[in-house]
CSV table of C-alpha atoms in Angstrom, one decimal:
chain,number,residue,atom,x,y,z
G,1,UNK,CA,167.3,-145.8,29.9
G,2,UNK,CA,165.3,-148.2,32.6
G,3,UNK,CA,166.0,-151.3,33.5
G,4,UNK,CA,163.6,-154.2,33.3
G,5,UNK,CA,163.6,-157.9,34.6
G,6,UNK,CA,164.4,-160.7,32.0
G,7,UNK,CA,162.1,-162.7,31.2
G,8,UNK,CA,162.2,-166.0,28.8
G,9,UNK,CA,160.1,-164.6,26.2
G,10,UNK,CA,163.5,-162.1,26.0
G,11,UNK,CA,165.9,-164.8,24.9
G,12,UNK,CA,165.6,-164.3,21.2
G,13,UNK,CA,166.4,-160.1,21.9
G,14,UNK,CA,169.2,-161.0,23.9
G,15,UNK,CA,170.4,-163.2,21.1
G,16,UNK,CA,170.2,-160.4,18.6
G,17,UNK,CA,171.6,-157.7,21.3
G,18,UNK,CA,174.8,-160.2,21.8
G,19,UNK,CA,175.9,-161.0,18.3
G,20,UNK,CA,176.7,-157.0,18.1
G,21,UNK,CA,178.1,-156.3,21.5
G,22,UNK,CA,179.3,-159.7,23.2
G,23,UNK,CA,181.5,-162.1,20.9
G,24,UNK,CA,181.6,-165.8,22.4
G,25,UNK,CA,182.4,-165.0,26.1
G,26,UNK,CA,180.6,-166.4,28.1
G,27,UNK,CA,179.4,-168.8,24.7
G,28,UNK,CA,176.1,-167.7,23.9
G,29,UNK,CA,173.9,-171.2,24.6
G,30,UNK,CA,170.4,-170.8,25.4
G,31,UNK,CA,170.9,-174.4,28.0
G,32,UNK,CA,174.3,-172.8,29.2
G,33,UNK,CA,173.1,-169.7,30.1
G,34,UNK,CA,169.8,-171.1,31.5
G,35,UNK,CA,171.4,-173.5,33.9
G,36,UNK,CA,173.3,-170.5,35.5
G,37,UNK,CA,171.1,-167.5,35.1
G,38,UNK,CA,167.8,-168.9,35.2
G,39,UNK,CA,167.3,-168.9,39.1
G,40,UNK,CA,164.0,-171.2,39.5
G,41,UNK,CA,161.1,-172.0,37.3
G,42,UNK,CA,159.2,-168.9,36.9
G,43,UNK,CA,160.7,-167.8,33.9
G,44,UNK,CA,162.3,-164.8,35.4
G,45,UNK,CA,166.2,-164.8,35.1
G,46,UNK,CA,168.7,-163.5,37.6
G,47,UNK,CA,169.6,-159.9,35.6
G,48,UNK,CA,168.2,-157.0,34.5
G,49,UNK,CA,167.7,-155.7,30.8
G,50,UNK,CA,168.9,-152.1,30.0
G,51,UNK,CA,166.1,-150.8,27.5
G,52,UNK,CA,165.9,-147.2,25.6
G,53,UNK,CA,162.9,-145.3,26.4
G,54,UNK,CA,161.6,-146.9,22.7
G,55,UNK,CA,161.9,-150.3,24.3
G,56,UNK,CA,164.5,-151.2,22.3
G,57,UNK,CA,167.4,-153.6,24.1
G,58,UNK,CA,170.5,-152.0,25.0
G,59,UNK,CA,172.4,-153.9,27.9
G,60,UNK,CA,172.1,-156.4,30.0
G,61,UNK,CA,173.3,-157.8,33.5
G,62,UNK,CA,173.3,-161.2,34.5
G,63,UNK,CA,174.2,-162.8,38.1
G,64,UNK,CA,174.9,-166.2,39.2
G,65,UNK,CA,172.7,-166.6,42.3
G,66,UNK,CA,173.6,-169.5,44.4
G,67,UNK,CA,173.0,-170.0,48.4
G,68,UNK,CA,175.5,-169.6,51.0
G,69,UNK,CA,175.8,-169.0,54.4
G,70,UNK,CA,176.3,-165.7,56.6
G,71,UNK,CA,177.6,-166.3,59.9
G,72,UNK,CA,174.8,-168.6,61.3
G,73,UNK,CA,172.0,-167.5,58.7
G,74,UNK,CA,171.6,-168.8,55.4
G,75,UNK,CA,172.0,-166.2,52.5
G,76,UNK,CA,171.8,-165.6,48.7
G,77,UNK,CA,175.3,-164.3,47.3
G,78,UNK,CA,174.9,-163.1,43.3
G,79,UNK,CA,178.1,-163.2,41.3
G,80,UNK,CA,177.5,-160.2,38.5
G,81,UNK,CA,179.1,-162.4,35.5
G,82,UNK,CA,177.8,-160.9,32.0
G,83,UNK,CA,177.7,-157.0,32.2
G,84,UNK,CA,177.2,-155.3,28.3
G,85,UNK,CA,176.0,-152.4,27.3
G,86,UNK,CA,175.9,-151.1,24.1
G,87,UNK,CA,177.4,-148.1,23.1
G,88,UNK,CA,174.7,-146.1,23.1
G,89,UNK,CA,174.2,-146.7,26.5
G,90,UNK,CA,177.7,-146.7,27.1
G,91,UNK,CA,177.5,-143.0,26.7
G,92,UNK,CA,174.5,-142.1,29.0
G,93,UNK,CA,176.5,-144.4,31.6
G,94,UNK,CA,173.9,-147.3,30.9
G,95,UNK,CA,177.0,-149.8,32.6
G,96,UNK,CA,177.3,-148.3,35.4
G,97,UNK,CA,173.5,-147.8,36.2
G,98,UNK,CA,173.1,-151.9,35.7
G,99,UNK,CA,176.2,-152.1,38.2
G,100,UNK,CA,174.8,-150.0,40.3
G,101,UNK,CA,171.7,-152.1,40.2
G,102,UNK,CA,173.1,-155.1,41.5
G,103,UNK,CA,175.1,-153.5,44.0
G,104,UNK,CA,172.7,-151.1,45.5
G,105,UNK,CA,169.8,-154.1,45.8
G,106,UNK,CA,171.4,-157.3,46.6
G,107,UNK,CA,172.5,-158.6,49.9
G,108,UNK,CA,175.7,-160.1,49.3
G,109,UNK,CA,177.9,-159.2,45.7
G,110,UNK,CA,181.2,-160.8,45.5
G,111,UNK,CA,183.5,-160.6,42.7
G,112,UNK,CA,186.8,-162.9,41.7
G,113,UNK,CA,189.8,-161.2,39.7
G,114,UNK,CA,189.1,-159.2,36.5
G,115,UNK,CA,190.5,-156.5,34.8
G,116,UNK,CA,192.0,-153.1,35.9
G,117,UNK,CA,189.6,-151.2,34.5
G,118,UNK,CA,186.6,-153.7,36.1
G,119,UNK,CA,188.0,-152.8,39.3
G,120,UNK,CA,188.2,-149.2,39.3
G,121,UNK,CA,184.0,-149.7,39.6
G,122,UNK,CA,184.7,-152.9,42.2
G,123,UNK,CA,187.0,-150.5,44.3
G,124,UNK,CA,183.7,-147.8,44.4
G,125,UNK,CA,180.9,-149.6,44.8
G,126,UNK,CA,182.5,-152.8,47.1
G,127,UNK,CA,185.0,-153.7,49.7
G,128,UNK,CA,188.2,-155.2,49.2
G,129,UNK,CA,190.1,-156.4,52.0
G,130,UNK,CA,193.6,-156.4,53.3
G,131,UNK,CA,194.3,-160.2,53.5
G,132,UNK,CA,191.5,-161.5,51.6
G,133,UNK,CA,192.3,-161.7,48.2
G,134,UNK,CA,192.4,-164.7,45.3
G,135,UNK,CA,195.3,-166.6,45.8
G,136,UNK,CA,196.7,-169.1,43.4
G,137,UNK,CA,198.5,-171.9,44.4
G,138,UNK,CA,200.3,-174.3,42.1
G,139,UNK,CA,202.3,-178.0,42.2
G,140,UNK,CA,204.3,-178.4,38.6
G,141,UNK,CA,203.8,-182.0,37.8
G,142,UNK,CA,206.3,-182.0,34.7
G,143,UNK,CA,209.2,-180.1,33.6
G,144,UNK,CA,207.1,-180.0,30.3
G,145,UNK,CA,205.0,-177.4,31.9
G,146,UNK,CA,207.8,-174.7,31.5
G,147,UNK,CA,206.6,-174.4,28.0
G,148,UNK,CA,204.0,-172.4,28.7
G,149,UNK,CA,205.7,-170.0,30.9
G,150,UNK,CA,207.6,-167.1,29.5
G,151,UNK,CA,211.6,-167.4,29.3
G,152,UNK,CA,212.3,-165.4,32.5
G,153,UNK,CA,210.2,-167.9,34.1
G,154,UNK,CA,210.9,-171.0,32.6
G,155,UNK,CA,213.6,-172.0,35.3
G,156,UNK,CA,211.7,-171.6,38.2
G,157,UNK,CA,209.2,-173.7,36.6
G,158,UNK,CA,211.5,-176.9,35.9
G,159,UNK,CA,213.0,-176.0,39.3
G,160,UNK,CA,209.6,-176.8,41.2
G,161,UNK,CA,208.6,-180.1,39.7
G,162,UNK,CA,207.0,-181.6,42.4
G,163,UNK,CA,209.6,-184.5,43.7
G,164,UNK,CA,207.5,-186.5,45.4
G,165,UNK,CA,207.6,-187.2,49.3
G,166,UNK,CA,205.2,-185.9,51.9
G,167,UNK,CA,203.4,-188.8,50.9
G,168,UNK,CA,199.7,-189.5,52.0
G,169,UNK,CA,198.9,-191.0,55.3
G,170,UNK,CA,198.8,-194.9,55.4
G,171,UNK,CA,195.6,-195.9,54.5
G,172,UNK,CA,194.1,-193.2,52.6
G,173,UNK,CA,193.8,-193.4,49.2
G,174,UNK,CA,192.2,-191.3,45.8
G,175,UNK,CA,189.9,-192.4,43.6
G,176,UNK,CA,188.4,-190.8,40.4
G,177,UNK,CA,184.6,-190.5,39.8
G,178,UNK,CA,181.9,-188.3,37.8
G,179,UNK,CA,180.0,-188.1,40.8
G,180,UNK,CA,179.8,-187.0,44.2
G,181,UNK,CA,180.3,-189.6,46.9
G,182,UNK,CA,177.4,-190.7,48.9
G,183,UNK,CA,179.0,-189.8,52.4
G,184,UNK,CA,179.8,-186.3,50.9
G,185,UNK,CA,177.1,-184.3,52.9
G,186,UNK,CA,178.5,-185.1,56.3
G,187,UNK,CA,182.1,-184.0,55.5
G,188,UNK,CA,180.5,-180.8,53.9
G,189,UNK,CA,178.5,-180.2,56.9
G,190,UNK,CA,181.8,-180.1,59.2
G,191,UNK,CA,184.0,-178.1,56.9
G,192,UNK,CA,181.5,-175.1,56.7
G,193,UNK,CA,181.4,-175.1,59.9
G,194,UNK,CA,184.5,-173.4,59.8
G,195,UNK,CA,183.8,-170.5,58.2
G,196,UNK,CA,181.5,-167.4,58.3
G,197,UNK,CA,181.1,-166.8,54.8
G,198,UNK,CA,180.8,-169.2,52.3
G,199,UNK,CA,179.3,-170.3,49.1
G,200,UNK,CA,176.9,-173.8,50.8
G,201,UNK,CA,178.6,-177.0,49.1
G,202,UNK,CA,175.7,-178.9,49.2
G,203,UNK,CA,175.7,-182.1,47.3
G,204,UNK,CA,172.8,-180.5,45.8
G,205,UNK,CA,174.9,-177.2,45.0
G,206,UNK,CA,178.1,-179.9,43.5
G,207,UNK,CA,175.2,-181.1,41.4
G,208,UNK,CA,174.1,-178.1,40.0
G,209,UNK,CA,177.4,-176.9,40.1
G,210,UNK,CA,179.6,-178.8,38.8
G,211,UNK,CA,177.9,-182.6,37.6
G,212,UNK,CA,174.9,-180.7,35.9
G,213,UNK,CA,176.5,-177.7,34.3
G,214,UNK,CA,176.1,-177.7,30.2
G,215,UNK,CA,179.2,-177.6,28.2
G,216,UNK,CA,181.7,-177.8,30.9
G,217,UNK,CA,182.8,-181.6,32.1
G,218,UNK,CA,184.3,-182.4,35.9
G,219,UNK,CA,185.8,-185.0,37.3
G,220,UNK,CA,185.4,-185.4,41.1
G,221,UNK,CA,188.8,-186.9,43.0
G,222,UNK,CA,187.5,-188.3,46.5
G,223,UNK,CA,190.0,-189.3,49.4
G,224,UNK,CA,188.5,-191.7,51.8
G,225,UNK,CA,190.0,-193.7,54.5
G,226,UNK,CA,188.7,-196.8,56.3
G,227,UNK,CA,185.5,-195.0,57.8
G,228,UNK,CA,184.2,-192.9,54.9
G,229,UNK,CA,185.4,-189.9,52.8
G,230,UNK,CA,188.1,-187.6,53.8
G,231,UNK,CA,188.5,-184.9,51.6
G,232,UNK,CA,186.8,-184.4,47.7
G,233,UNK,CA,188.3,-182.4,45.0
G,234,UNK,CA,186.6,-181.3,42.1
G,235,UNK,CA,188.6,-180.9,38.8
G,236,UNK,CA,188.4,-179.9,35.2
G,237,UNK,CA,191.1,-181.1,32.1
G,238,UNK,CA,192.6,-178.1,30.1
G,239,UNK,CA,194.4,-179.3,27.3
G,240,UNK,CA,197.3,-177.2,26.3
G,241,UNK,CA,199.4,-177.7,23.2
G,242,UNK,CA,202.6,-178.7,26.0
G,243,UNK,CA,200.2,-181.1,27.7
G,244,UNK,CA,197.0,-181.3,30.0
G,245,UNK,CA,196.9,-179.4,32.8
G,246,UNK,CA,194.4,-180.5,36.4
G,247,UNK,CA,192.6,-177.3,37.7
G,248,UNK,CA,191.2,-177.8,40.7
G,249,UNK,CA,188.0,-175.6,41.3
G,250,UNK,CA,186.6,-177.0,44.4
G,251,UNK,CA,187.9,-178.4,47.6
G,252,UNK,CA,186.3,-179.5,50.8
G,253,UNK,CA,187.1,-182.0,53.5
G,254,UNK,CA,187.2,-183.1,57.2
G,255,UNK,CA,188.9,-179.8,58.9
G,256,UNK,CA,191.2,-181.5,60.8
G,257,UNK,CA,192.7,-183.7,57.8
G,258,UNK,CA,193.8,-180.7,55.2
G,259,UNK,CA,196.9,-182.0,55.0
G,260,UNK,CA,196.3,-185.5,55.0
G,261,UNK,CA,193.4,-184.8,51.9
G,262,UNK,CA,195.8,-182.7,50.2
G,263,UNK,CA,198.5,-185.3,50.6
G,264,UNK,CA,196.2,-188.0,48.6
G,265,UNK,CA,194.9,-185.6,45.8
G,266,UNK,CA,198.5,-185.0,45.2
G,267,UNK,CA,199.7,-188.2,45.4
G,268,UNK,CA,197.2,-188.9,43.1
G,269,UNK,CA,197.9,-186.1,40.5
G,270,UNK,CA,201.4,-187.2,40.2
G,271,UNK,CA,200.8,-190.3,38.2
G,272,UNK,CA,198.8,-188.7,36.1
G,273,UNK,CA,200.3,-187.0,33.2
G,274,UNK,CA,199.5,-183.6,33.6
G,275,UNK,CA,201.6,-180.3,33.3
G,276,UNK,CA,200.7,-178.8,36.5
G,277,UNK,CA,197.9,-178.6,39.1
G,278,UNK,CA,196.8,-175.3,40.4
G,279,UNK,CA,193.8,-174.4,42.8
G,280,UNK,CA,192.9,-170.7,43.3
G,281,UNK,CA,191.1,-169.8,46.8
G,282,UNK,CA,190.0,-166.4,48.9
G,283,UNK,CA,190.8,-167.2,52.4
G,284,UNK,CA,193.1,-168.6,54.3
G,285,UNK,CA,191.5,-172.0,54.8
G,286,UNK,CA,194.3,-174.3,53.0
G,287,UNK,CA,197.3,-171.8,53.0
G,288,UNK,CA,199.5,-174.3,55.4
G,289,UNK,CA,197.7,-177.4,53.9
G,290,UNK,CA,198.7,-176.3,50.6
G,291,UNK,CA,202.4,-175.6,51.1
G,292,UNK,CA,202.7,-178.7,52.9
G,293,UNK,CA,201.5,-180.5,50.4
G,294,UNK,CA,204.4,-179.2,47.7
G,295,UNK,CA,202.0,-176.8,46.1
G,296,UNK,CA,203.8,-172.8,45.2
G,297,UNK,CA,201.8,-170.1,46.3
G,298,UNK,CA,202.4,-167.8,43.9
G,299,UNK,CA,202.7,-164.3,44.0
G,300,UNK,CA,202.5,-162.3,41.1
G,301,UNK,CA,203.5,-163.6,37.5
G,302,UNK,CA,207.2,-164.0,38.5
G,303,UNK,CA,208.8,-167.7,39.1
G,304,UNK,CA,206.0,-170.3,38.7
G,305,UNK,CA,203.5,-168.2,39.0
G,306,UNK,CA,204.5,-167.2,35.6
G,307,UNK,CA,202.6,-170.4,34.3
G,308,UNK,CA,199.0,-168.8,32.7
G,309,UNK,CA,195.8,-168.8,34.5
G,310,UNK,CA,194.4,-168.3,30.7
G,311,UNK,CA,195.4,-171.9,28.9
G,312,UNK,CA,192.3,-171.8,26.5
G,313,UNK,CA,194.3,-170.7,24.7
G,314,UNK,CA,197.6,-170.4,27.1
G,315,UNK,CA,197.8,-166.7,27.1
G,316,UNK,CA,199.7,-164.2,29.4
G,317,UNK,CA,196.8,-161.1,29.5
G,318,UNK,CA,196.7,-159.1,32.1
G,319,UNK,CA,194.2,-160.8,35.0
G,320,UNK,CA,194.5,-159.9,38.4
G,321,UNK,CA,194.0,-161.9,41.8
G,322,UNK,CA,191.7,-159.8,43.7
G,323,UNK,CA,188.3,-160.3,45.7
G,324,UNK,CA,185.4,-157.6,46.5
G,325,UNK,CA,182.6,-158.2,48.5
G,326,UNK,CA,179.7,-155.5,47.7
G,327,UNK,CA,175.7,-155.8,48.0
G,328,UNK,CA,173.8,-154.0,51.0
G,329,UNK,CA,174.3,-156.4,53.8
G,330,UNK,CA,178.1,-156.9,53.3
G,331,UNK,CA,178.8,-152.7,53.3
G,332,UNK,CA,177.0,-152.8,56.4
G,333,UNK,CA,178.0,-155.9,58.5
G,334,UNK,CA,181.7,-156.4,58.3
G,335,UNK,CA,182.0,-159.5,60.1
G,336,UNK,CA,183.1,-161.4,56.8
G,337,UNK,CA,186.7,-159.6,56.6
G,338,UNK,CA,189.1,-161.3,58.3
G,339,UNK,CA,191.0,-163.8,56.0
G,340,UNK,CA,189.8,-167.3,58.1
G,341,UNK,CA,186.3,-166.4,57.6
G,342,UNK,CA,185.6,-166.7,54.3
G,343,UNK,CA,186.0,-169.4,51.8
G,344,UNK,CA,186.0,-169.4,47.8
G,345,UNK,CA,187.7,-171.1,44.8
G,346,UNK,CA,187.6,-170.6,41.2
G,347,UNK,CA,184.6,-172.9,41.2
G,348,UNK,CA,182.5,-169.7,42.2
G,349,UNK,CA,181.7,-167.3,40.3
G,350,UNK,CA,182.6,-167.9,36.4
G,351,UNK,CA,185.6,-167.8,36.2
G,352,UNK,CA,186.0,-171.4,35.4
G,353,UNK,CA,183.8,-171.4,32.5
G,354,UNK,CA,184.2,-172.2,28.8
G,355,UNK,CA,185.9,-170.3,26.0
G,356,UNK,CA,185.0,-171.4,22.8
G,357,UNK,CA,188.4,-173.0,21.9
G,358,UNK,CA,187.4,-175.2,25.2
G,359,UNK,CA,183.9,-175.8,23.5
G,360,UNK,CA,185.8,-176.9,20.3
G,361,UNK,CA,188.5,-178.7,22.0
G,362,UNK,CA,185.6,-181.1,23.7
G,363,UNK,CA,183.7,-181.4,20.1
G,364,UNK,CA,187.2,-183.1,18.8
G,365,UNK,CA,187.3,-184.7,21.7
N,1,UNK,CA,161.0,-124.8,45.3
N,2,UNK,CA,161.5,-123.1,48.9
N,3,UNK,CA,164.0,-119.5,48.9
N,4,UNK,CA,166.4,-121.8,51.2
N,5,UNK,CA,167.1,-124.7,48.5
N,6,UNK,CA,167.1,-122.2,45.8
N,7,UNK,CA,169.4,-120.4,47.3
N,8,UNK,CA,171.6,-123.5,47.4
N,9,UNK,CA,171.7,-124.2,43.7
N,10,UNK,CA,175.2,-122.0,43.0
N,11,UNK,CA,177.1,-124.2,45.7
N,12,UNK,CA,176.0,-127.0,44.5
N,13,UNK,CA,177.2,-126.0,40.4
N,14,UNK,CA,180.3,-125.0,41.7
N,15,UNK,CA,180.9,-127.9,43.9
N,16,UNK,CA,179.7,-130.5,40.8
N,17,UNK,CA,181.8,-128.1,38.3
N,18,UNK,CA,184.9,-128.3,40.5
N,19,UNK,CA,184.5,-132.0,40.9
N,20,UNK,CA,184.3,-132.7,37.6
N,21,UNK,CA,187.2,-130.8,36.4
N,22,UNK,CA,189.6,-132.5,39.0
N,23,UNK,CA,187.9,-135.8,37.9
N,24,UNK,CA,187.8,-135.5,34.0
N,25,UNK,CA,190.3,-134.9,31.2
N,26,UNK,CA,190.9,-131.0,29.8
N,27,UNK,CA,187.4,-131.0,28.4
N,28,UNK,CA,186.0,-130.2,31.8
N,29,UNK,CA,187.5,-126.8,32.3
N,30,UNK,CA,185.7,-125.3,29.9
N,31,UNK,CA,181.9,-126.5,30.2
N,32,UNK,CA,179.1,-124.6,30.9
N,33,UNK,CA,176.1,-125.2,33.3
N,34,UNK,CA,174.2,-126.3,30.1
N,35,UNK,CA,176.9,-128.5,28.3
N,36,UNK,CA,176.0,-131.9,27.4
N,37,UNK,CA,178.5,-133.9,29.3
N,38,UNK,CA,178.2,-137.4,27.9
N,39,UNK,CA,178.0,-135.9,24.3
N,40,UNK,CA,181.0,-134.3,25.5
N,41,UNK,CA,182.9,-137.1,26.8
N,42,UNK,CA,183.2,-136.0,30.3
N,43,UNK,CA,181.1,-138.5,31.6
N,44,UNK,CA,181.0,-142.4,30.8
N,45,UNK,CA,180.1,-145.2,32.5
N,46,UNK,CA,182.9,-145.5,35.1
N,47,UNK,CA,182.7,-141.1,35.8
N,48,UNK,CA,179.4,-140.9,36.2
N,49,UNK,CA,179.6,-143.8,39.0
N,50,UNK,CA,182.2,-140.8,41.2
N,51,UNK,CA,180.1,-138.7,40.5
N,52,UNK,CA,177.4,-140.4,41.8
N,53,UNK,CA,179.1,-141.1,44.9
N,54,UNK,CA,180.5,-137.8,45.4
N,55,UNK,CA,177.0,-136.3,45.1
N,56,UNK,CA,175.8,-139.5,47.8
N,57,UNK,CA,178.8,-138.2,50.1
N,58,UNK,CA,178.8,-134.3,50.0
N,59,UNK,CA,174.6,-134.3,50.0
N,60,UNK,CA,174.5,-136.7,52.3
N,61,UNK,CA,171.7,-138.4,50.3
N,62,UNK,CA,171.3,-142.3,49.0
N,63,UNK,CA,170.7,-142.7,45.1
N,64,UNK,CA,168.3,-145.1,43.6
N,65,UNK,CA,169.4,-147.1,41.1
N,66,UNK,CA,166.8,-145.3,38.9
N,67,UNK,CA,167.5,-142.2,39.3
N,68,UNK,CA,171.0,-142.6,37.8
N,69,UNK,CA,169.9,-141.3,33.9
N,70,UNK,CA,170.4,-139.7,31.4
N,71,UNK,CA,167.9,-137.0,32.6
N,72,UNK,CA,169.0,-136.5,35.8
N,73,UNK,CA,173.0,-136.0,35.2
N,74,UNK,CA,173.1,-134.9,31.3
N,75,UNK,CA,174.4,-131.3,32.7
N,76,UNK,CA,175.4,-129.9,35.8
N,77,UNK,CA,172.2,-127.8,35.7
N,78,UNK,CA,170.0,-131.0,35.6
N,79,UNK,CA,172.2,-132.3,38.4
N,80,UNK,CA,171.9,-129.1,40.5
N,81,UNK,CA,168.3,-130.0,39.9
N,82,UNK,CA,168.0,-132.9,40.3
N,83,UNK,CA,170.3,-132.8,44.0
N,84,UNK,CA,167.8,-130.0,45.3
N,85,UNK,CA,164.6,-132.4,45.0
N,86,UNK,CA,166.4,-135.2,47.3
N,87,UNK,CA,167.9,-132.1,50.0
């Protein structure tokens, strides 16, 4: 087995290689996969094919490359996303030589939740820290929600429904839009500032990101007072059979306001009619914010937290919460691991993108 | 191959042999120096990564991406091998 870039001219094997070893996950969507895997216009993509010594196609790796920044130098982090070999190179350990690829070559490699079994090569080949792991906060809108928690949980949930006070600040106030405020950049370029490692938020990253990306719709919820935007959110509609729930994948605003922004998204959310609001983050950034704001951090599956990450459809599999950092610069400078450093949502990485019930749920409209 | 690294080629067997039976199911007890050991099951994807980094560890020695193959870790005697060209 070798590995081999991708090129475009490789699309149509890929295509042939998935329908017998990937399903629909990530969808298989030549403009979907482009957007996020093609990193510039040379017609190389950001991966690596695994091919027999016949030539023949056998696995493949693709990586989300987007910029961020490493304590005052700018860097390239690449989120591994679709790893599949096939069996025959599942038996010659063709997986692990593509992971061992991307972690062995790249500068900075983090990775958001996954599986157990994911993680037994995450805890090898990557660092996870004490204190730095995906944490999920929640504010249950409705007592509706409860539906879609399991029985044991299904009290806590009705017992959380957000009851309004810790109102927003006078003067502040949300609005909805598609698209990213004008003033957006200068609040972006005082947030990062905080941190040491972080994916850059660039209005031209939200763009790409979020305003751009095929098959996946966002709704941007700015907060702005008097003198110009305060905090934005950026949110995507799951519809669940109970109701629709707000996830919030992205969240940036003036440092100093957290609780204020979070305040006005909230107040916000609540006359809307969704289930619940949840927002998942590495790093300590919004912990205080968050609570203060009447969202749950949630620890575990037990009490609220027993409402599903999983809602297309709602299911209860087994996911779990944790954040590696892996690639040859991260192994070697550990500046990154202390929980107020670094920043990440669900917005990173994939882990916010389509399943196919979401795909059919937005062709019925 | 010098006298000194031949030399070294039973340590290192026994050292990837022992690994590999205190880091695979039953199967492992029984192989030989020769036994296939991904048509044997004992290594997969996810094995042949701790092996890997045992072999990095103990032989104090930094793996290429490429050089993690078929050819280089179908048996214990291609590993032996394979470790003496990188002491």
């Amino acid at each position: 087995m070798k590995l081999v870039p991708f090129f475009d001219a490789d699309w149509d094997r890929f295509v042939a290689f998935a329908a017998g070893n990937i399903g629909n996950s990530p969808p298989v969507d030549r403009r979907f996969f482009e957007h996020f895997f093609r990193s510039d216009e040379s017609g190389i993509w950001s991966g690596r094919i695994l091919e027999s010594d016949d030539g023949d196609f056998e696995g493949v790796a693709f990586l989300i490359e987007v910029p961020a920044k490493f304590g005052d130098a700018p860097a390239q982090i690449a989120w591994p996303s679709v790893l599949f070999a096939s069996p025959k190179a599942q038996a010659v350990g063709g997986g692990a030589q593509l992971a061992f690829w991307y972690y062995r070559n790249l500068p900075f490699v983090p990775s958001i939740g996954g599986t157990v079994k994911g993680n037994m090569i995450k805890d090898r080949l990557s660092l996870r820290t004490e204190g730095i792991d995906l944490e999920r906060f929640i504010l249950v809108l409705s007592p509706r929600a409860a539906e879609l928690a399991p029985p044991e949980c299904r009290q806590a949930v009705t017992d959380g429904v957000y009851a309004g006070g810790g109102s927003a600040a006078p003067g502040l106030r949300a609005t909805w839009s598609d698209g990213i405020p004008a003033d957006y950049e200068h609040v972006w370029r005082n947030f990062r500032r905080k941190f040491m490692f972080t994916t850059e938020r660039s209005p031209a990253y939200l763009r790409w990101r979020y305003v751009d990306a095929p098959l996946l719709s966002y709704k941007f919820l700015a907060v702005h007072d008097d003198r110009g935007l305060v905090g934005l959110a950026v949110t995507r509609v799951q519809k669940t059979p109970a109701g629709p729930v707000c996830r919030i994948v992205d969240f940036v605003c003036e440092p100093d306001r957290a609780v204020e922004a979070w305040r006005a998204v909230v107040g916000e959310l609540a006359e809307e009619d969704f289930l619940f609001a949840d927002f998942f983050v590495v790093g300590t950034a919004f912990h205080t914010a968050l609570a203060e704001a009447s969202f749950h951090r949630c620890d575990g599956k037990v009490g609220i937290g027993g409402l599903p990450n999983l809602l297309s459809p709602p299911e209860h599999r087994d996911w779990n919460y944790t954040f590696h950092v892996g690639g040859t610069v991260a192994m070697r400078d550990h500046s990154w691991r202390r929980p107020d450093a670094v920043y990440f949502t669900k917005g990173d990485s994939d882990r916010d993108w389509p399943t196919m019930h979401d795909i059919a749920s937005m062709k019925n409209g | 191959m010098n006298p000194v690294e031949t030399s070294m080629t039973p340590e290192i067997k026994q050292a990837l042999r022992k690994f590999l039976a205190e880091n695979s199911d039953d199967g492992a007890a029984n192989i030989t120096d020769e036994t296939n050991l991904f048509e044997s099951g004992i290594l997969d994807s996810f094995k042949i990564l701790t092996t890997v980094l045992f072999i990095e560890e103990t032989y104090a020695i930094s793996l290429d991406f490429e050089e993690l193959n078929e050819s280089n870790f179908h048996s214990i005697d291609a590993m032996a091998d394979f470790i003496r060209t990188r002491l």
